[in-house]
Coordinates of N, CA and C in Angstrom, one line a residue:
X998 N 41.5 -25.3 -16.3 CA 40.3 -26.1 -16.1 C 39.7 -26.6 -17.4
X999 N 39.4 -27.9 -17.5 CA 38.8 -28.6 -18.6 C 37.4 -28.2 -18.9
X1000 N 36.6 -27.7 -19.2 CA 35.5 -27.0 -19.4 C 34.6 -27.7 -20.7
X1001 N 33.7 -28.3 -20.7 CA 33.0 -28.7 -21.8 C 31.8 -28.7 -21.8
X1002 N 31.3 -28.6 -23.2 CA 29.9 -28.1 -23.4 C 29.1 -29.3 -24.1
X1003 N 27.4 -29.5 -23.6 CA 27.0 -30.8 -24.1 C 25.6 -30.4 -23.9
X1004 N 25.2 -30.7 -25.4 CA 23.6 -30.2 -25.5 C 22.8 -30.4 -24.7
X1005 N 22.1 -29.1 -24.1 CA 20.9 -29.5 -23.0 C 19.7 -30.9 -23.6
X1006 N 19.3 -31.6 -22.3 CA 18.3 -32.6 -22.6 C 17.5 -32.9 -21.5
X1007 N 17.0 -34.2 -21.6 CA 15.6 -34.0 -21.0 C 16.4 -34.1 -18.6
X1008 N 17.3 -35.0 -18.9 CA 18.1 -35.1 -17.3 C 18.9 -33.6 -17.1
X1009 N 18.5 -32.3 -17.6 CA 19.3 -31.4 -17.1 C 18.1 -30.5 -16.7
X1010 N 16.9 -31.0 -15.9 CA 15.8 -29.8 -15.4 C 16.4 -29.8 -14.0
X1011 N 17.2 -30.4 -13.5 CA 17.8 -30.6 -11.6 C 19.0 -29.8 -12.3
X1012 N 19.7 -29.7 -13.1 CA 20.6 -28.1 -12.9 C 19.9 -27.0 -13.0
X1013 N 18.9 -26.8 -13.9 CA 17.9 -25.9 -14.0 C 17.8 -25.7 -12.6
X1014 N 17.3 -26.4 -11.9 CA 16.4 -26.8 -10.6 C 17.3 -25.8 -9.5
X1015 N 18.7 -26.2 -9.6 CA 19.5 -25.9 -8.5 C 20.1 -24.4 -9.0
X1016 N 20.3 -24.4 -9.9 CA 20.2 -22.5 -10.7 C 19.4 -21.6 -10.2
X1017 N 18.2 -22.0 -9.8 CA 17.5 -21.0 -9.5 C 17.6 -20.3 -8.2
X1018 N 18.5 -19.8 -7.6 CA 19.0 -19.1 -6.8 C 18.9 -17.5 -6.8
X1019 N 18.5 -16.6 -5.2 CA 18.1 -15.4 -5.3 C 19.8 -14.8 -6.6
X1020 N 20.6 -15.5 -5.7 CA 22.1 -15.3 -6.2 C 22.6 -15.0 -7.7
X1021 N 21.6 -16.2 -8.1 CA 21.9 -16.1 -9.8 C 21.0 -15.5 -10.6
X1022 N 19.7 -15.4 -10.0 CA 18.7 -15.2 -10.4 C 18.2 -13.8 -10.3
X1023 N 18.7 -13.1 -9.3 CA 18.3 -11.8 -9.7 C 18.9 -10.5 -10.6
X1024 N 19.8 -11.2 -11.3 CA 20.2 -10.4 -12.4 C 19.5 -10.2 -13.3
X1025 N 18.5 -11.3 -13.4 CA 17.6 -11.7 -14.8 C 16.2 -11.7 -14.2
X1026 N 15.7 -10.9 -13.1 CA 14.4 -10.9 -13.0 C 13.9 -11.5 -11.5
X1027 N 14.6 -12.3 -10.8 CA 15.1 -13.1 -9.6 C 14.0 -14.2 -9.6
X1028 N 14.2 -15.1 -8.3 CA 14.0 -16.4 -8.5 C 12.4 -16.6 -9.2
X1029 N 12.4 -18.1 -10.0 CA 11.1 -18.3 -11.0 C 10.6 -19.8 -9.9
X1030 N 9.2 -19.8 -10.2 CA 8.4 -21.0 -9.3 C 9.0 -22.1 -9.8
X1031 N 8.6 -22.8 -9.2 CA 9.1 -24.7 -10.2 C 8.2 -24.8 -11.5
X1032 N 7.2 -23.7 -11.7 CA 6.6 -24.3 -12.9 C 7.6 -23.8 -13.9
X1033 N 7.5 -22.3 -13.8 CA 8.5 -21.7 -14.6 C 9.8 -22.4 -15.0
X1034 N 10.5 -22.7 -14.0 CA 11.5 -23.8 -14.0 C 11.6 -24.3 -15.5
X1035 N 10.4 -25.5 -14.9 CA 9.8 -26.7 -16.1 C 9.6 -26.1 -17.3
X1036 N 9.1 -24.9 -17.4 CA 8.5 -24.2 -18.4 C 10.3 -23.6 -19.2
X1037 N 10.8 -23.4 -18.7 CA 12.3 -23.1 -19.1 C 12.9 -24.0 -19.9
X1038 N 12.8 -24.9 -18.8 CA 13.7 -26.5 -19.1 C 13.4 -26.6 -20.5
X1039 N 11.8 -26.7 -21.0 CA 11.0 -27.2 -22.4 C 11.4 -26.1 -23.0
X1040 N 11.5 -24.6 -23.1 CA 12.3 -23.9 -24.3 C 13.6 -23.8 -24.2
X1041 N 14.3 -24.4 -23.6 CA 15.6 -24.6 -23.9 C 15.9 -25.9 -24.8
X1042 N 14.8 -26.9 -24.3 CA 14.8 -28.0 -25.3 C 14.2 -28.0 -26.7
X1043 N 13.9 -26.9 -26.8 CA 12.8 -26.8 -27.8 C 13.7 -25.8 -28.6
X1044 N 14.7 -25.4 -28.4 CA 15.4 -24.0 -29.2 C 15.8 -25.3 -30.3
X1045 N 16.9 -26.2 -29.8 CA 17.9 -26.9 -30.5 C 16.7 -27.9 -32.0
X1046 N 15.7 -28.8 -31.5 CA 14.6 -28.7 -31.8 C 13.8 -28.0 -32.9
X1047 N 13.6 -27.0 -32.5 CA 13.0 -25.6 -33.7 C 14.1 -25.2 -34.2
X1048 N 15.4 -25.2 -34.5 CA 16.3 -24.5 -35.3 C 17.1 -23.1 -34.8
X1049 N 16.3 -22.9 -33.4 CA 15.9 -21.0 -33.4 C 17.4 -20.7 -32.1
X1050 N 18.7 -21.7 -32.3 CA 19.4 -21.7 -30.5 C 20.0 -23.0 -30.4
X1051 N 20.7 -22.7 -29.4 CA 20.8 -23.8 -28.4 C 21.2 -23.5 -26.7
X1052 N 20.7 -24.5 -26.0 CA 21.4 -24.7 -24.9 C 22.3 -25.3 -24.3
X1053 N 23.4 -25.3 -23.4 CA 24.0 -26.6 -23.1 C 24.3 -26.6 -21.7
X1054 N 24.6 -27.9 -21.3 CA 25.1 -27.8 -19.8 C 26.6 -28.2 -19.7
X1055 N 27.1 -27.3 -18.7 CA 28.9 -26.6 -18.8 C 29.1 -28.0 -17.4
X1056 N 30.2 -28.6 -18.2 CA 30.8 -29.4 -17.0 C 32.3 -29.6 -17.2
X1057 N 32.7 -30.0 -16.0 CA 33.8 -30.1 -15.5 C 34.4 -31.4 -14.9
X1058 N 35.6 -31.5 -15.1 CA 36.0 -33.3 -14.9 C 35.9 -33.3 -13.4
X1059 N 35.1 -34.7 -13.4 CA 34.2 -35.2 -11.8 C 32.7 -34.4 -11.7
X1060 N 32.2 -33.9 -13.0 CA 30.7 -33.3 -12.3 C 30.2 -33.4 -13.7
X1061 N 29.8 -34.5 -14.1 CA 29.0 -34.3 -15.4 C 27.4 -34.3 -15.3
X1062 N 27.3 -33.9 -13.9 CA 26.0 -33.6 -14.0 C 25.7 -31.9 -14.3
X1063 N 27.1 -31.2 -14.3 CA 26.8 -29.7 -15.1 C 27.3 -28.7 -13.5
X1064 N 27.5 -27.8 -14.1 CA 27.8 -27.0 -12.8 C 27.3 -25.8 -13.4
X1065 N 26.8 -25.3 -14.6 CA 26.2 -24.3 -15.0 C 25.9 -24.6 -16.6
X1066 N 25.2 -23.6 -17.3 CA 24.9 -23.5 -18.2 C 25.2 -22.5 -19.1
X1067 N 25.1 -22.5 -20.3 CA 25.1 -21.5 -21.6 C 24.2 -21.6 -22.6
X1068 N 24.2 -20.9 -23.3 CA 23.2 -21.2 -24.3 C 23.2 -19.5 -25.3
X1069 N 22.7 -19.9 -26.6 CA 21.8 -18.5 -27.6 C 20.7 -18.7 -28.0
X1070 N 20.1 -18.0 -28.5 CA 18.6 -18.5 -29.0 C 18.3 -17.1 -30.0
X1071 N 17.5 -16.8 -31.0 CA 17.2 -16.3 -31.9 C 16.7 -14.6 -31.2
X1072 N 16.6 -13.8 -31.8 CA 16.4 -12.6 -31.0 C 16.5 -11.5 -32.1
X1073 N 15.4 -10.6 -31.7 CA 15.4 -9.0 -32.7 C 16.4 -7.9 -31.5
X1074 N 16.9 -7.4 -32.2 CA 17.7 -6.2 -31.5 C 17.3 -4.6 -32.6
X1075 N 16.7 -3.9 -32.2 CA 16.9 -3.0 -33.0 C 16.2 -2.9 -34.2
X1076 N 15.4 -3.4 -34.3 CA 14.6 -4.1 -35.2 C 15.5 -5.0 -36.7
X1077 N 16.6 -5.7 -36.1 CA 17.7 -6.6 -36.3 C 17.2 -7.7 -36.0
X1078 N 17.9 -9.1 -37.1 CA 18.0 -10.1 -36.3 C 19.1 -10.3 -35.8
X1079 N 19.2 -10.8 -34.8 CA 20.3 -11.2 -33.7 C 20.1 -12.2 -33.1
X1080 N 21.5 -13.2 -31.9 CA 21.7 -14.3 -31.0 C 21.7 -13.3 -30.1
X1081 N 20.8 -13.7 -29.1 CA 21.3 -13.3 -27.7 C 21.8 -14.3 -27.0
X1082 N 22.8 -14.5 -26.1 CA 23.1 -15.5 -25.2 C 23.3 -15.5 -23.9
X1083 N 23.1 -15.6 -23.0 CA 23.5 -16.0 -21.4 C 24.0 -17.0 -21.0
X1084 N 24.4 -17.2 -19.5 CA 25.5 -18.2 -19.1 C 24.9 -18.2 -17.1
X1085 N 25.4 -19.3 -16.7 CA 25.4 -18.9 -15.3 C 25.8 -20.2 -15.0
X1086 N 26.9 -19.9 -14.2 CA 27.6 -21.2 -13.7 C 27.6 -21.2 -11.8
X1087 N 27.2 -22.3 -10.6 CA 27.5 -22.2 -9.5 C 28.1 -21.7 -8.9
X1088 N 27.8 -20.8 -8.2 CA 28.9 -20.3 -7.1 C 30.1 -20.8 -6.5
X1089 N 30.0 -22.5 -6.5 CA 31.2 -22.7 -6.2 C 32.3 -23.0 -7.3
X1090 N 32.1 -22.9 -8.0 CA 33.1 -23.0 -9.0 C 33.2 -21.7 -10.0
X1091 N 32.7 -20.6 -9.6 CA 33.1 -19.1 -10.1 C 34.5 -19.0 -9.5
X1092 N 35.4 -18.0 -10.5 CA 36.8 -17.7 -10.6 C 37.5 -18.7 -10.7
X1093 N 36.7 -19.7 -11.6 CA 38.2 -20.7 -12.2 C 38.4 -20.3 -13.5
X1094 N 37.5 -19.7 -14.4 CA 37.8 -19.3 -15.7 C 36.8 -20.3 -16.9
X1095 N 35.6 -21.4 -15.7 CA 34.8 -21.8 -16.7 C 33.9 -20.9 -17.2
X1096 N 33.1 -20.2 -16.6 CA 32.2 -19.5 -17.6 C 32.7 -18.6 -19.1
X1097 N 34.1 -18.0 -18.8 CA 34.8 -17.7 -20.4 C 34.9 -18.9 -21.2
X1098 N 35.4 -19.8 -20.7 CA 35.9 -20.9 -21.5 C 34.3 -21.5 -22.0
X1099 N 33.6 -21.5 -21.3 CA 32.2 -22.2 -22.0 C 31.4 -21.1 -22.9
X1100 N 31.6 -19.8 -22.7 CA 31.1 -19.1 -23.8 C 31.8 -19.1 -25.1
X1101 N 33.1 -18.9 -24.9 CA 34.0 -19.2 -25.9 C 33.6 -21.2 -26.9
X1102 N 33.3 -21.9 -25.8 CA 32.8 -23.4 -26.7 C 31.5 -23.1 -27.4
X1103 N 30.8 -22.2 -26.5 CA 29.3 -22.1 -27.2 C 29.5 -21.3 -28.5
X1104 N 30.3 -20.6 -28.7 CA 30.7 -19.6 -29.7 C 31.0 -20.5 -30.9
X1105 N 31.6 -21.4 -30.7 CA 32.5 -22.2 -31.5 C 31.8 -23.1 -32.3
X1106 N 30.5 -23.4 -31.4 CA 29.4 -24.4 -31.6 C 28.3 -23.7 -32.7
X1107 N 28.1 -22.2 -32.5 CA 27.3 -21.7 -33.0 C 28.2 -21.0 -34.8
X1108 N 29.2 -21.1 -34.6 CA 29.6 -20.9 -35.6 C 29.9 -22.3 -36.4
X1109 N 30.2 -23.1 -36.2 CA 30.2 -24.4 -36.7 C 29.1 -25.0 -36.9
X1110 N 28.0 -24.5 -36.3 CA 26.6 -25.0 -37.1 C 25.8 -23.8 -38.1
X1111 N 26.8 -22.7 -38.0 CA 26.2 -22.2 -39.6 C 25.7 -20.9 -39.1
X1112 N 25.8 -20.4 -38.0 CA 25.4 -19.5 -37.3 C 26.2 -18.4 -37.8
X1113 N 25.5 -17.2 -38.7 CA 26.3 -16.0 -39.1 C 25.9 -14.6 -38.0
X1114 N 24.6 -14.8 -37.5 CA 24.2 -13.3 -36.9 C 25.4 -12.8 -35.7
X1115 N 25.3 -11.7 -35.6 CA 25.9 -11.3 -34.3 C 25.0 -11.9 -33.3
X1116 N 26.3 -12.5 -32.3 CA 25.6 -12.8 -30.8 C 25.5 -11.5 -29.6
X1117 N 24.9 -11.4 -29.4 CA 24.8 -10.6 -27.8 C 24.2 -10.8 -26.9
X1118 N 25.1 -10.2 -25.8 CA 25.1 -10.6 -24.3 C 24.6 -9.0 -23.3
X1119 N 23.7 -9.4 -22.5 CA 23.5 -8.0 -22.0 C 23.7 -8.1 -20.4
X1120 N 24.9 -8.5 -19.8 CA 24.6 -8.4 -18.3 C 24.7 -7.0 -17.5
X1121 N 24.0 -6.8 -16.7 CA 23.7 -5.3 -16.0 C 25.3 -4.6 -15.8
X1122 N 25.4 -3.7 -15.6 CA 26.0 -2.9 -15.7 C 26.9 -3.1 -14.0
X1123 N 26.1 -3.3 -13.5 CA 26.4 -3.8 -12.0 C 27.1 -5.2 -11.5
X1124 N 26.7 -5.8 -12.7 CA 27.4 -7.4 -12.8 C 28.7 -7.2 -13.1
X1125 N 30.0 -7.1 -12.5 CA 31.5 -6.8 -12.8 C 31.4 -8.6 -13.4
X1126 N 31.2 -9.7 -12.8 CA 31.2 -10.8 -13.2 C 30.9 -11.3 -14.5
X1127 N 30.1 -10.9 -15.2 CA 29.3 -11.2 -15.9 C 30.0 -10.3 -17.2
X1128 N 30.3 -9.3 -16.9 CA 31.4 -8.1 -18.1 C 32.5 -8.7 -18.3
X1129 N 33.1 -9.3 -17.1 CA 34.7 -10.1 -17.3 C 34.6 -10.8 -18.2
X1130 N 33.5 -12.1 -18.0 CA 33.3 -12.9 -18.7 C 33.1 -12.2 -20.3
X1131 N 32.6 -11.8 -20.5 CA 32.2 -10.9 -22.1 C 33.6 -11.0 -22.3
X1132 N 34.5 -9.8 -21.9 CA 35.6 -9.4 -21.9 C 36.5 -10.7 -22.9
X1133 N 36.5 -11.7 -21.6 CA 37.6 -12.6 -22.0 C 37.1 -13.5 -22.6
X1134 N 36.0 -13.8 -23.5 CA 35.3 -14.0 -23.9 C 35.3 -14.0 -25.6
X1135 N 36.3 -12.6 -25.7 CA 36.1 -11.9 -27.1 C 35.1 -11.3 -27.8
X1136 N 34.0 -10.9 -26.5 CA 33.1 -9.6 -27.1 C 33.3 -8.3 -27.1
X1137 N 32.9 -7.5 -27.5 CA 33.2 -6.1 -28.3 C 31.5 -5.4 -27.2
X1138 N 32.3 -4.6 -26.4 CA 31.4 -3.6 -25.3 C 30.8 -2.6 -26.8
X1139 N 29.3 -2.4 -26.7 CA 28.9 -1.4 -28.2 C 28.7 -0.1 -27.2
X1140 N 28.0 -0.2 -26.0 CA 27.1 0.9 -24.8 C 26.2 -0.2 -23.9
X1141 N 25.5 1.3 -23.2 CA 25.1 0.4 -22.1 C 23.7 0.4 -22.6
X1142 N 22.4 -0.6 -22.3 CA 21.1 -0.3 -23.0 C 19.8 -0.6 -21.8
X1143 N 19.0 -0.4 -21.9 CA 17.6 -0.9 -20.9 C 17.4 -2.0 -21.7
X1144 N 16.9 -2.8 -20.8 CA 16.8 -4.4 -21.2 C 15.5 -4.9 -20.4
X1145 N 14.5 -5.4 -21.1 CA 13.0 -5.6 -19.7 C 13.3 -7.3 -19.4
X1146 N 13.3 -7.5 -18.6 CA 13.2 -8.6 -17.6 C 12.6 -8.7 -16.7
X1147 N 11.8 -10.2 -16.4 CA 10.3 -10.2 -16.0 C 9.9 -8.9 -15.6
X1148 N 9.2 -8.6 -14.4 CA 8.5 -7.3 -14.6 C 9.0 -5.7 -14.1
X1149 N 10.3 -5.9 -15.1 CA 11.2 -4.2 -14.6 C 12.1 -4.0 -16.2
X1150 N 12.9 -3.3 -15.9 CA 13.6 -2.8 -16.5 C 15.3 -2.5 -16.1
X1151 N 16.0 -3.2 -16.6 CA 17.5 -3.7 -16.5 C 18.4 -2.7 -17.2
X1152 N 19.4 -2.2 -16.7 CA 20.6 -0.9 -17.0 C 21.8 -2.1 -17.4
X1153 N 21.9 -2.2 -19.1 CA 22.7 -3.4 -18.9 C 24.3 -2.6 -20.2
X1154 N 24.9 -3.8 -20.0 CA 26.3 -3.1 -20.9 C 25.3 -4.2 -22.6
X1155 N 25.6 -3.6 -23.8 CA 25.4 -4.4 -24.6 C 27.3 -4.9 -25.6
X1156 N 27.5 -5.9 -24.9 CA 28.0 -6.6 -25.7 C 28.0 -7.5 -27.1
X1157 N 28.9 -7.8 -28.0 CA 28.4 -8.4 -29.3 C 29.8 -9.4 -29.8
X1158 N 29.6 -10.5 -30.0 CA 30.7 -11.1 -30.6 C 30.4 -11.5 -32.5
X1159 N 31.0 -11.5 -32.8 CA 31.0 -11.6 -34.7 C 30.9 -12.5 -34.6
X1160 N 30.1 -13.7 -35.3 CA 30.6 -15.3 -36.0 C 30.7 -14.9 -36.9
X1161 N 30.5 -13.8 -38.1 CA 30.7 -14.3 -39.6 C 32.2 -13.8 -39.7
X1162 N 33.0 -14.3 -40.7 CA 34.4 -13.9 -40.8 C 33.8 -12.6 -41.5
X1163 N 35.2 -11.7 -40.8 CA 35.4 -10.6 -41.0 C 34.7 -9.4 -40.1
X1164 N 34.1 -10.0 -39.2 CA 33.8 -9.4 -37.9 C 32.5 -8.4 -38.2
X1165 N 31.6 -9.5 -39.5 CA 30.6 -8.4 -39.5 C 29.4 -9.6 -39.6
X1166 N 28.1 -9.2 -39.3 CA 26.8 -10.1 -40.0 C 26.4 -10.0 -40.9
X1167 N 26.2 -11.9 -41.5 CA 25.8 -11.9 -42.9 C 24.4 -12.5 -42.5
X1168 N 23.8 -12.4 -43.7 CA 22.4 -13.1 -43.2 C 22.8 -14.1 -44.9
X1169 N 21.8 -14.9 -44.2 CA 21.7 -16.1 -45.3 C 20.1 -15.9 -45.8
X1170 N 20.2 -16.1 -47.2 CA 18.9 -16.1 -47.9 C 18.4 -17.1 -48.1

């Protein structure tokens, strides 16, 4: 599958829109109002913008209106700095092998724009989908960790992938 990645903008709040599914959505807290939505849409636009991320929308040949998304954005771990990132691609195009392949572009992206932190991914422990993806991905499983999303607390695996050569983080001064 041809899989490509292309910076979120102002015509990608109707993938947002159609993402919001109990389906996809309750891994991360479950479904958000339309404001939230909108309120998404603008920090996703706002990461690439402020320096602090980016977002993109994942397409496939004949659907350049996106069939999922990816993205990182700035994040303390541990009292670390760190990328966190997530992904969520439509149900009907899960098990072709885009969501690896688009994390793997977002990786590529974030390293090519200068990006040294470790990235991490925290999907629940219960998500087999979401771990594959890490997996084949080229993340490194560290343990499993509590993660708060909107108003609970998430049992998740913590994943980590290196951008800086030599499979460690550098920070830049």
């Amino acid at each position: 599958m041809d899989v490509e990645v292309h910076p979120w903008s102002e015509g990608d709040l109707e993938l947002l829109r159609r993402a919001n599914t109990p389906e996809l959505m309750d891994w991360v807290g479950g479904v958000e109002t339309d404001d939230q939505v909108v309120a998404r849409h603008h920090r996703y636009l706002a990461l690439a913008r402020d320096g602090t991320g980016q977002q993109f929308r994942i397409t496939v040949p004949g659907h350049p209106e996106g069939v999922g998304m990816v993205g990182y954005w700035q994040h303390e771990w541990h009292g670390e700095p760190a990328l966190e990132s997530g992904w969520s691609v439509e149900s009907e195009y899960r098990g072709q092998g885009i969501a690896p392949a688009a994390v793997v572009a977002m990786l590529e992206f974030a390293r090519a724009a200068g990006e040294t932190l470790p990235v991490h991914a925290y999907p629940s422990v219960d998500n087999p989908a979401s771990n594959a993806v890490c997996r084949k991905a080229g993340f490194t499983l560290l343990g499993e960790e509590d993660f708060e999303v909107g108003d609970g607390v998430l049992r998740t695996n913590d994943w980590v992938a290196y951008l800086a050569p030599g499979g460690e983080a550098s920070r830049s001064t």
